[in-house]
Amino acid sequence: MADDEERAAELKKKRSFRKFSFRGIDLDAMLDLSTEQLVDILHARARRRFSRGLLLKRPVKQLKKKLIKAKKDCGPHDKPDVVKTHLRNMIIIPEMIGSVIGVHQGKVFTTVEVKADMVGMYLGQFSMTYKPVRHGRPGIGATSSSKFVPLK
């Protein structure tokens, strides 16, 4: 019995995960920061955006409200419902961590699960608006010599 407990304690020590920190502030402390304190640790573009009243604008308030409601309605170990938005220029703040957001990319909504590493980035960074080019063989009519290539 004592051996099992010791073995479990050793396994727990081995499986210690890296503790997340954003610019020297761990996750729990980051969630408790006020808006002014958060602005001080963000990059310059985000600071300017916050100083111009990012969180006071109506669409941003509505998005925050929907995210909080979705988090509250789900169970303790479940993922919250997807909240769809067109706000690609919304800066991710600590209150959004753990939410699932559908970010519009021009045609459809791309599902993004917000993680702690994403704080300070824009929602649009995680939803590509274009399909990457796949360079393969040229199609028919691409060059003048391709006119003589048989179809099959």
PDB file of C-alpha atoms in Angstrom:
ATOM      1  CA  MET A   1       0.000   0.000   0.000  1.00  0.00           C
ATOM      2  CA  ALA A   2       2.800   2.417   0.940  1.00  0.00           C
ATOM      3  CA  ASP A   3       4.716   1.440  -2.220  1.00  0.00           C
ATOM      4  CA  ASP A   4       1.725   2.348  -4.377  1.00  0.00           C
ATOM      5  CA  GLU A   5       1.463   5.763  -2.757  1.00  0.00           C
ATOM      6  CA  GLU A   6       5.187   6.398  -3.230  1.00  0.00           C
ATOM      7  CA  ARG A   7       5.012   5.305  -6.862  1.00  0.00           C
ATOM      8  CA  ALA A   8       2.030   7.606  -7.462  1.00  0.00           C
ATOM      9  CA  ALA A   9       3.920  10.505  -5.880  1.00  0.00           C
ATOM     10  CA  GLU A  10       6.939   9.819  -8.134  1.00  0.00           C
ATOM     11  CA  LEU A  11       4.734   9.723 -11.240  1.00  0.00           C
ATOM     12  CA  LYS A  12       3.155  13.007 -10.244  1.00  0.00           C
ATOM     13  CA  LYS A  13       6.597  14.582  -9.904  1.00  0.00           C
ATOM     14  CA  LYS A  14       7.636  13.267 -13.328  1.00  0.00           C
ATOM     15  CA  ARG A  15       4.488  14.553 -15.036  1.00  0.00           C
ATOM     16  CA  SER A  16       4.825  18.149 -13.886  1.00  0.00           C
ATOM     17  CA  PHE A  17       3.754  20.424 -16.717  1.00  0.00           C
ATOM     18  CA  ARG A  18       5.340  23.706 -17.669  1.00  0.00           C
ATOM     19  CA  LYS A  19       3.611  26.535 -15.855  1.00  0.00           C
ATOM     20  CA  PHE A  20       2.321  29.183 -18.258  1.00  0.00           C
ATOM     21  CA  SER A  21       3.427  32.763 -17.819  1.00  0.00           C
ATOM     22  CA  PHE A  22       2.808  35.799 -20.006  1.00  0.00           C
ATOM     23  CA  ARG A  23       5.677  38.291 -19.721  1.00  0.00           C
ATOM     24  CA  GLY A  24       6.512  36.996 -16.257  1.00  0.00           C
ATOM     25  CA  ILE A  25       2.942  36.892 -14.935  1.00  0.00           C
ATOM     26  CA  ASP A  26       1.388  33.468 -14.326  1.00  0.00           C
ATOM     27  CA  LEU A  27      -2.117  32.595 -15.521  1.00  0.00           C
ATOM     28  CA  ASP A  28      -3.924  32.972 -12.174  1.00  0.00           C
ATOM     29  CA  ALA A  29      -2.442  36.422 -11.569  1.00  0.00           C
ATOM     30  CA  MET A  30      -3.186  37.440 -15.154  1.00  0.00           C
ATOM     31  CA  LEU A  31      -6.889  36.643 -14.736  1.00  0.00           C
ATOM     32  CA  ASP A  32      -7.007  38.947 -11.689  1.00  0.00           C
ATOM     33  CA  LEU A  33      -5.390  41.937 -13.452  1.00  0.00           C
ATOM     34  CA  SER A  34      -7.364  45.114 -13.930  1.00  0.00           C
ATOM     35  CA  THR A  35      -7.640  46.593 -17.424  1.00  0.00           C
ATOM     36  CA  GLU A  36      -4.999  49.249 -16.660  1.00  0.00           C
ATOM     37  CA  GLN A  37      -2.518  46.634 -15.417  1.00  0.00           C
ATOM     38  CA  LEU A  38      -3.201  44.438 -18.465  1.00  0.00           C
ATOM     39  CA  VAL A  39      -2.610  47.370 -20.807  1.00  0.00           C
ATOM     40  CA  ASP A  40       0.819  47.934 -19.235  1.00  0.00           C
ATOM     41  CA  ILE A  41       2.047  44.442 -20.162  1.00  0.00           C
ATOM     42  CA  LEU A  42       0.636  44.325 -23.724  1.00  0.00           C
ATOM     43  CA  HIS A  43       2.486  45.430 -26.872  1.00  0.00           C
ATOM     44  CA  ALA A  44       2.311  49.018 -28.152  1.00  0.00           C
ATOM     45  CA  ARG A  45      -0.406  48.523 -30.783  1.00  0.00           C
ATOM     46  CA  ALA A  46      -2.695  46.860 -28.224  1.00  0.00           C
ATOM     47  CA  ARG A  47      -1.973  49.617 -25.665  1.00  0.00           C
ATOM     48  CA  ARG A  48      -2.991  52.250 -28.203  1.00  0.00           C
ATOM     49  CA  ARG A  49      -6.152  50.339 -29.048  1.00  0.00           C
ATOM     50  CA  PHE A  50      -7.145  50.026 -25.378  1.00  0.00           C
ATOM     51  CA  SER A  51      -6.395  53.694 -24.732  1.00  0.00           C
ATOM     52  CA  ARG A  52      -8.800  54.606 -27.541  1.00  0.00           C
ATOM     53  CA  GLY A  53     -11.606  52.702 -25.804  1.00  0.00           C
ATOM     54  CA  LEU A  54     -11.592  49.147 -27.202  1.00  0.00           C
ATOM     55  CA  LEU A  55     -13.604  47.641 -24.359  1.00  0.00           C
ATOM     56  CA  LEU A  56     -16.191  50.437 -24.388  1.00  0.00           C
ATOM     57  CA  LYS A  57     -17.425  49.830 -27.920  1.00  0.00           C
ATOM     58  CA  ARG A  58     -20.793  48.080 -28.242  1.00  0.00           C
ATOM     59  CA  PRO A  59     -19.841  45.060 -30.400  1.00  0.00           C
ATOM     60  CA  VAL A  60     -16.931  44.248 -28.077  1.00  0.00           C
ATOM     61  CA  LYS A  61     -19.165  44.476 -25.008  1.00  0.00           C
ATOM     62  CA  GLN A  62     -21.699  42.157 -26.639  1.00  0.00           C
ATOM     63  CA  LEU A  63     -19.006  39.627 -27.549  1.00  0.00           C
ATOM     64  CA  LYS A  64     -17.639  39.621 -23.985  1.00  0.00           C
ATOM     65  CA  LYS A  65     -21.156  39.185 -22.609  1.00  0.00           C
ATOM     66  CA  LYS A  66     -21.867  36.234 -24.930  1.00  0.00           C
ATOM     67  CA  LEU A  67     -18.545  34.575 -24.075  1.00  0.00           C
ATOM     68  CA  ILE A  68     -19.172  34.885 -20.336  1.00  0.00           C
ATOM     69  CA  LYS A  69     -22.703  33.488 -20.755  1.00  0.00           C
ATOM     70  CA  ALA A  70     -21.448  30.539 -22.847  1.00  0.00           C
ATOM     71  CA  LYS A  71     -18.798  29.729 -20.226  1.00  0.00           C
ATOM     72  CA  LYS A  72     -21.321  29.936 -17.402  1.00  0.00           C
ATOM     73  CA  ASP A  73     -23.857  27.675 -19.147  1.00  0.00           C
ATOM     74  CA  CYS A  74     -21.445  24.782 -19.790  1.00  0.00           C
ATOM     75  CA  GLY A  75     -20.397  22.145 -17.271  1.00  0.00           C
ATOM     76  CA  PRO A  76     -17.132  22.275 -15.332  1.00  0.00           C
ATOM     77  CA  HIS A  77     -15.213  19.940 -17.688  1.00  0.00           C
ATOM     78  CA  ASP A  78     -17.075  20.743 -20.921  1.00  0.00           C
ATOM     79  CA  LYS A  79     -16.162  23.136 -23.694  1.00  0.00           C
ATOM     80  CA  PRO A  80     -18.482  26.144 -23.989  1.00  0.00           C
ATOM     81  CA  ASP A  81     -20.699  26.645 -27.033  1.00  0.00           C
ATOM     82  CA  VAL A  82     -19.234  28.381 -30.067  1.00  0.00           C
ATOM     83  CA  VAL A  83     -19.839  32.138 -30.132  1.00  0.00           C
ATOM     84  CA  LYS A  84     -19.741  33.458 -33.701  1.00  0.00           C
ATOM     85  CA  THR A  85     -18.256  36.862 -34.457  1.00  0.00           C
ATOM     86  CA  HIS A  86     -17.030  39.043 -37.303  1.00  0.00           C
ATOM     87  CA  LEU A  87     -14.688  40.959 -34.974  1.00  0.00           C
ATOM     88  CA  ARG A  88     -11.387  39.811 -36.465  1.00  0.00           C
ATOM     89  CA  ASN A  89      -9.636  42.866 -34.992  1.00  0.00           C
ATOM     90  CA  MET A  90     -10.596  42.019 -31.389  1.00  0.00           C
ATOM     91  CA  ILE A  91      -7.564  41.670 -29.124  1.00  0.00           C
ATOM     92  CA  ILE A  92      -7.691  38.524 -27.003  1.00  0.00           C
ATOM     93  CA  ILE A  93      -7.894  39.364 -23.302  1.00  0.00           C
ATOM     94  CA  PRO A  94      -7.470  36.987 -20.325  1.00  0.00           C
ATOM     95  CA  GLU A  95     -11.253  36.759 -19.742  1.00  0.00           C
ATOM     96  CA  MET A  96     -11.589  34.990 -23.109  1.00  0.00           C
ATOM     97  CA  ILE A  97      -9.276  32.085 -22.176  1.00  0.00           C
ATOM     98  CA  GLY A  98     -11.100  28.776 -22.476  1.00  0.00           C
ATOM     99  CA  SER A  99     -13.813  30.119 -24.783  1.00  0.00           C
ATOM    100  CA  VAL A 100     -14.593  28.741 -28.227  1.00  0.00           C
ATOM    101  CA  ILE A 101     -15.085  31.459 -30.832  1.00  0.00           C
ATOM    102  CA  GLY A 102     -16.230  31.160 -34.436  1.00  0.00           C
ATOM    103  CA  VAL A 103     -14.216  33.806 -36.302  1.00  0.00           C
ATOM    104  CA  HIS A 104     -15.579  34.817 -39.709  1.00  0.00           C
ATOM    105  CA  GLN A 105     -13.026  34.500 -42.488  1.00  0.00           C
ATOM    106  CA  GLY A 106     -15.081  35.955 -45.336  1.00  0.00           C
ATOM    107  CA  LYS A 107     -17.045  32.850 -46.232  1.00  0.00           C
ATOM    108  CA  VAL A 108     -17.427  30.598 -43.192  1.00  0.00           C
ATOM    109  CA  PHE A 109     -16.687  30.735 -39.476  1.00  0.00           C
ATOM    110  CA  THR A 110     -13.417  29.138 -38.333  1.00  0.00           C
ATOM    111  CA  THR A 111     -13.600  27.663 -34.837  1.00  0.00           C
ATOM    112  CA  VAL A 112     -10.877  28.950 -32.527  1.00  0.00           C
ATOM    113  CA  GLU A 113     -10.361  27.674 -28.997  1.00  0.00           C
ATOM    114  CA  VAL A 114      -8.719  30.480 -27.038  1.00  0.00           C
ATOM    115  CA  LYS A 115      -5.655  29.388 -25.072  1.00  0.00           C
ATOM    116  CA  ALA A 116      -3.510  31.352 -22.626  1.00  0.00           C
ATOM    117  CA  ASP A 117      -0.699  31.787 -25.193  1.00  0.00           C
ATOM    118  CA  MET A 118      -3.027  33.833 -27.405  1.00  0.00           C
ATOM    119  CA  VAL A 119      -3.418  36.796 -25.024  1.00  0.00           C
ATOM    120  CA  GLY A 120      -2.600  40.059 -26.786  1.00  0.00           C
ATOM    121  CA  MET A 121      -3.072  38.647 -30.292  1.00  0.00           C
ATOM    122  CA  TYR A 122      -5.943  39.359 -32.659  1.00  0.00           C
ATOM    123  CA  LEU A 123      -8.757  36.869 -33.339  1.00  0.00           C
ATOM    124  CA  GLY A 124      -8.127  37.243 -37.081  1.00  0.00           C
ATOM    125  CA  GLN A 125      -4.639  35.772 -36.727  1.00  0.00           C
ATOM    126  CA  PHE A 126      -6.177  32.356 -36.124  1.00  0.00           C
ATOM    127  CA  SER A 127      -8.606  32.380 -39.070  1.00  0.00           C
ATOM    128  CA  MET A 128      -6.952  32.562 -42.494  1.00  0.00           C
ATOM    129  CA  THR A 129      -8.878  34.470 -45.140  1.00  0.00           C
ATOM    130  CA  TYR A 130      -7.230  32.799 -48.103  1.00  0.00           C
ATOM    131  CA  LYS A 131      -6.417  29.290 -49.197  1.00  0.00           C
ATOM    132  CA  PRO A 132      -2.662  28.796 -49.539  1.00  0.00           C
ATOM    133  CA  VAL A 133      -1.480  28.326 -53.121  1.00  0.00           C
ATOM    134  CA  ARG A 134      -0.607  24.764 -54.072  1.00  0.00           C
ATOM    135  CA  HIS A 135       1.975  24.820 -56.819  1.00  0.00           C
ATOM    136  CA  GLY A 136       1.584  21.759 -58.988  1.00  0.00           C
ATOM    137  CA  ARG A 137       1.570  21.045 -62.677  1.00  0.00           C
ATOM    138  CA  PRO A 138       0.273  23.846 -64.884  1.00  0.00           C
ATOM    139  CA  GLY A 139      -3.223  23.394 -66.271  1.00  0.00           C
ATOM    140  CA  ILE A 140      -4.390  23.484 -69.858  1.00  0.00           C
ATOM    141  CA  GLY A 141      -3.796  26.880 -71.441  1.00  0.00           C
ATOM    142  CA  ALA A 142      -1.202  27.942 -68.889  1.00  0.00           C
ATOM    143  CA  THR A 143       1.486  28.157 -71.562  1.00  0.00           C
ATOM    144  CA  SER A 144       1.499  28.047 -75.357  1.00  0.00           C
ATOM    145  CA  SER A 145       3.154  24.616 -75.372  1.00  0.00           C
ATOM    146  CA  SER A 146       0.414  23.109 -73.179  1.00  0.00           C
ATOM    147  CA  LYS A 147      -1.999  23.253 -76.127  1.00  0.00           C
ATOM    148  CA  PHE A 148      -0.344  20.162 -77.585  1.00  0.00           C
ATOM    149  CA  VAL A 149      -0.402  18.108 -74.376  1.00  0.00           C
ATOM    150  CA  PRO A 150      -2.976  15.300 -74.606  1.00  0.00           C
ATOM    151  CA  LEU A 151      -5.782  15.416 -72.043  1.00  0.00           C
ATOM    152  CA  LYS A 152      -5.235  11.828 -70.901  1.00  0.00           C
TER     153      LYS A 152
END
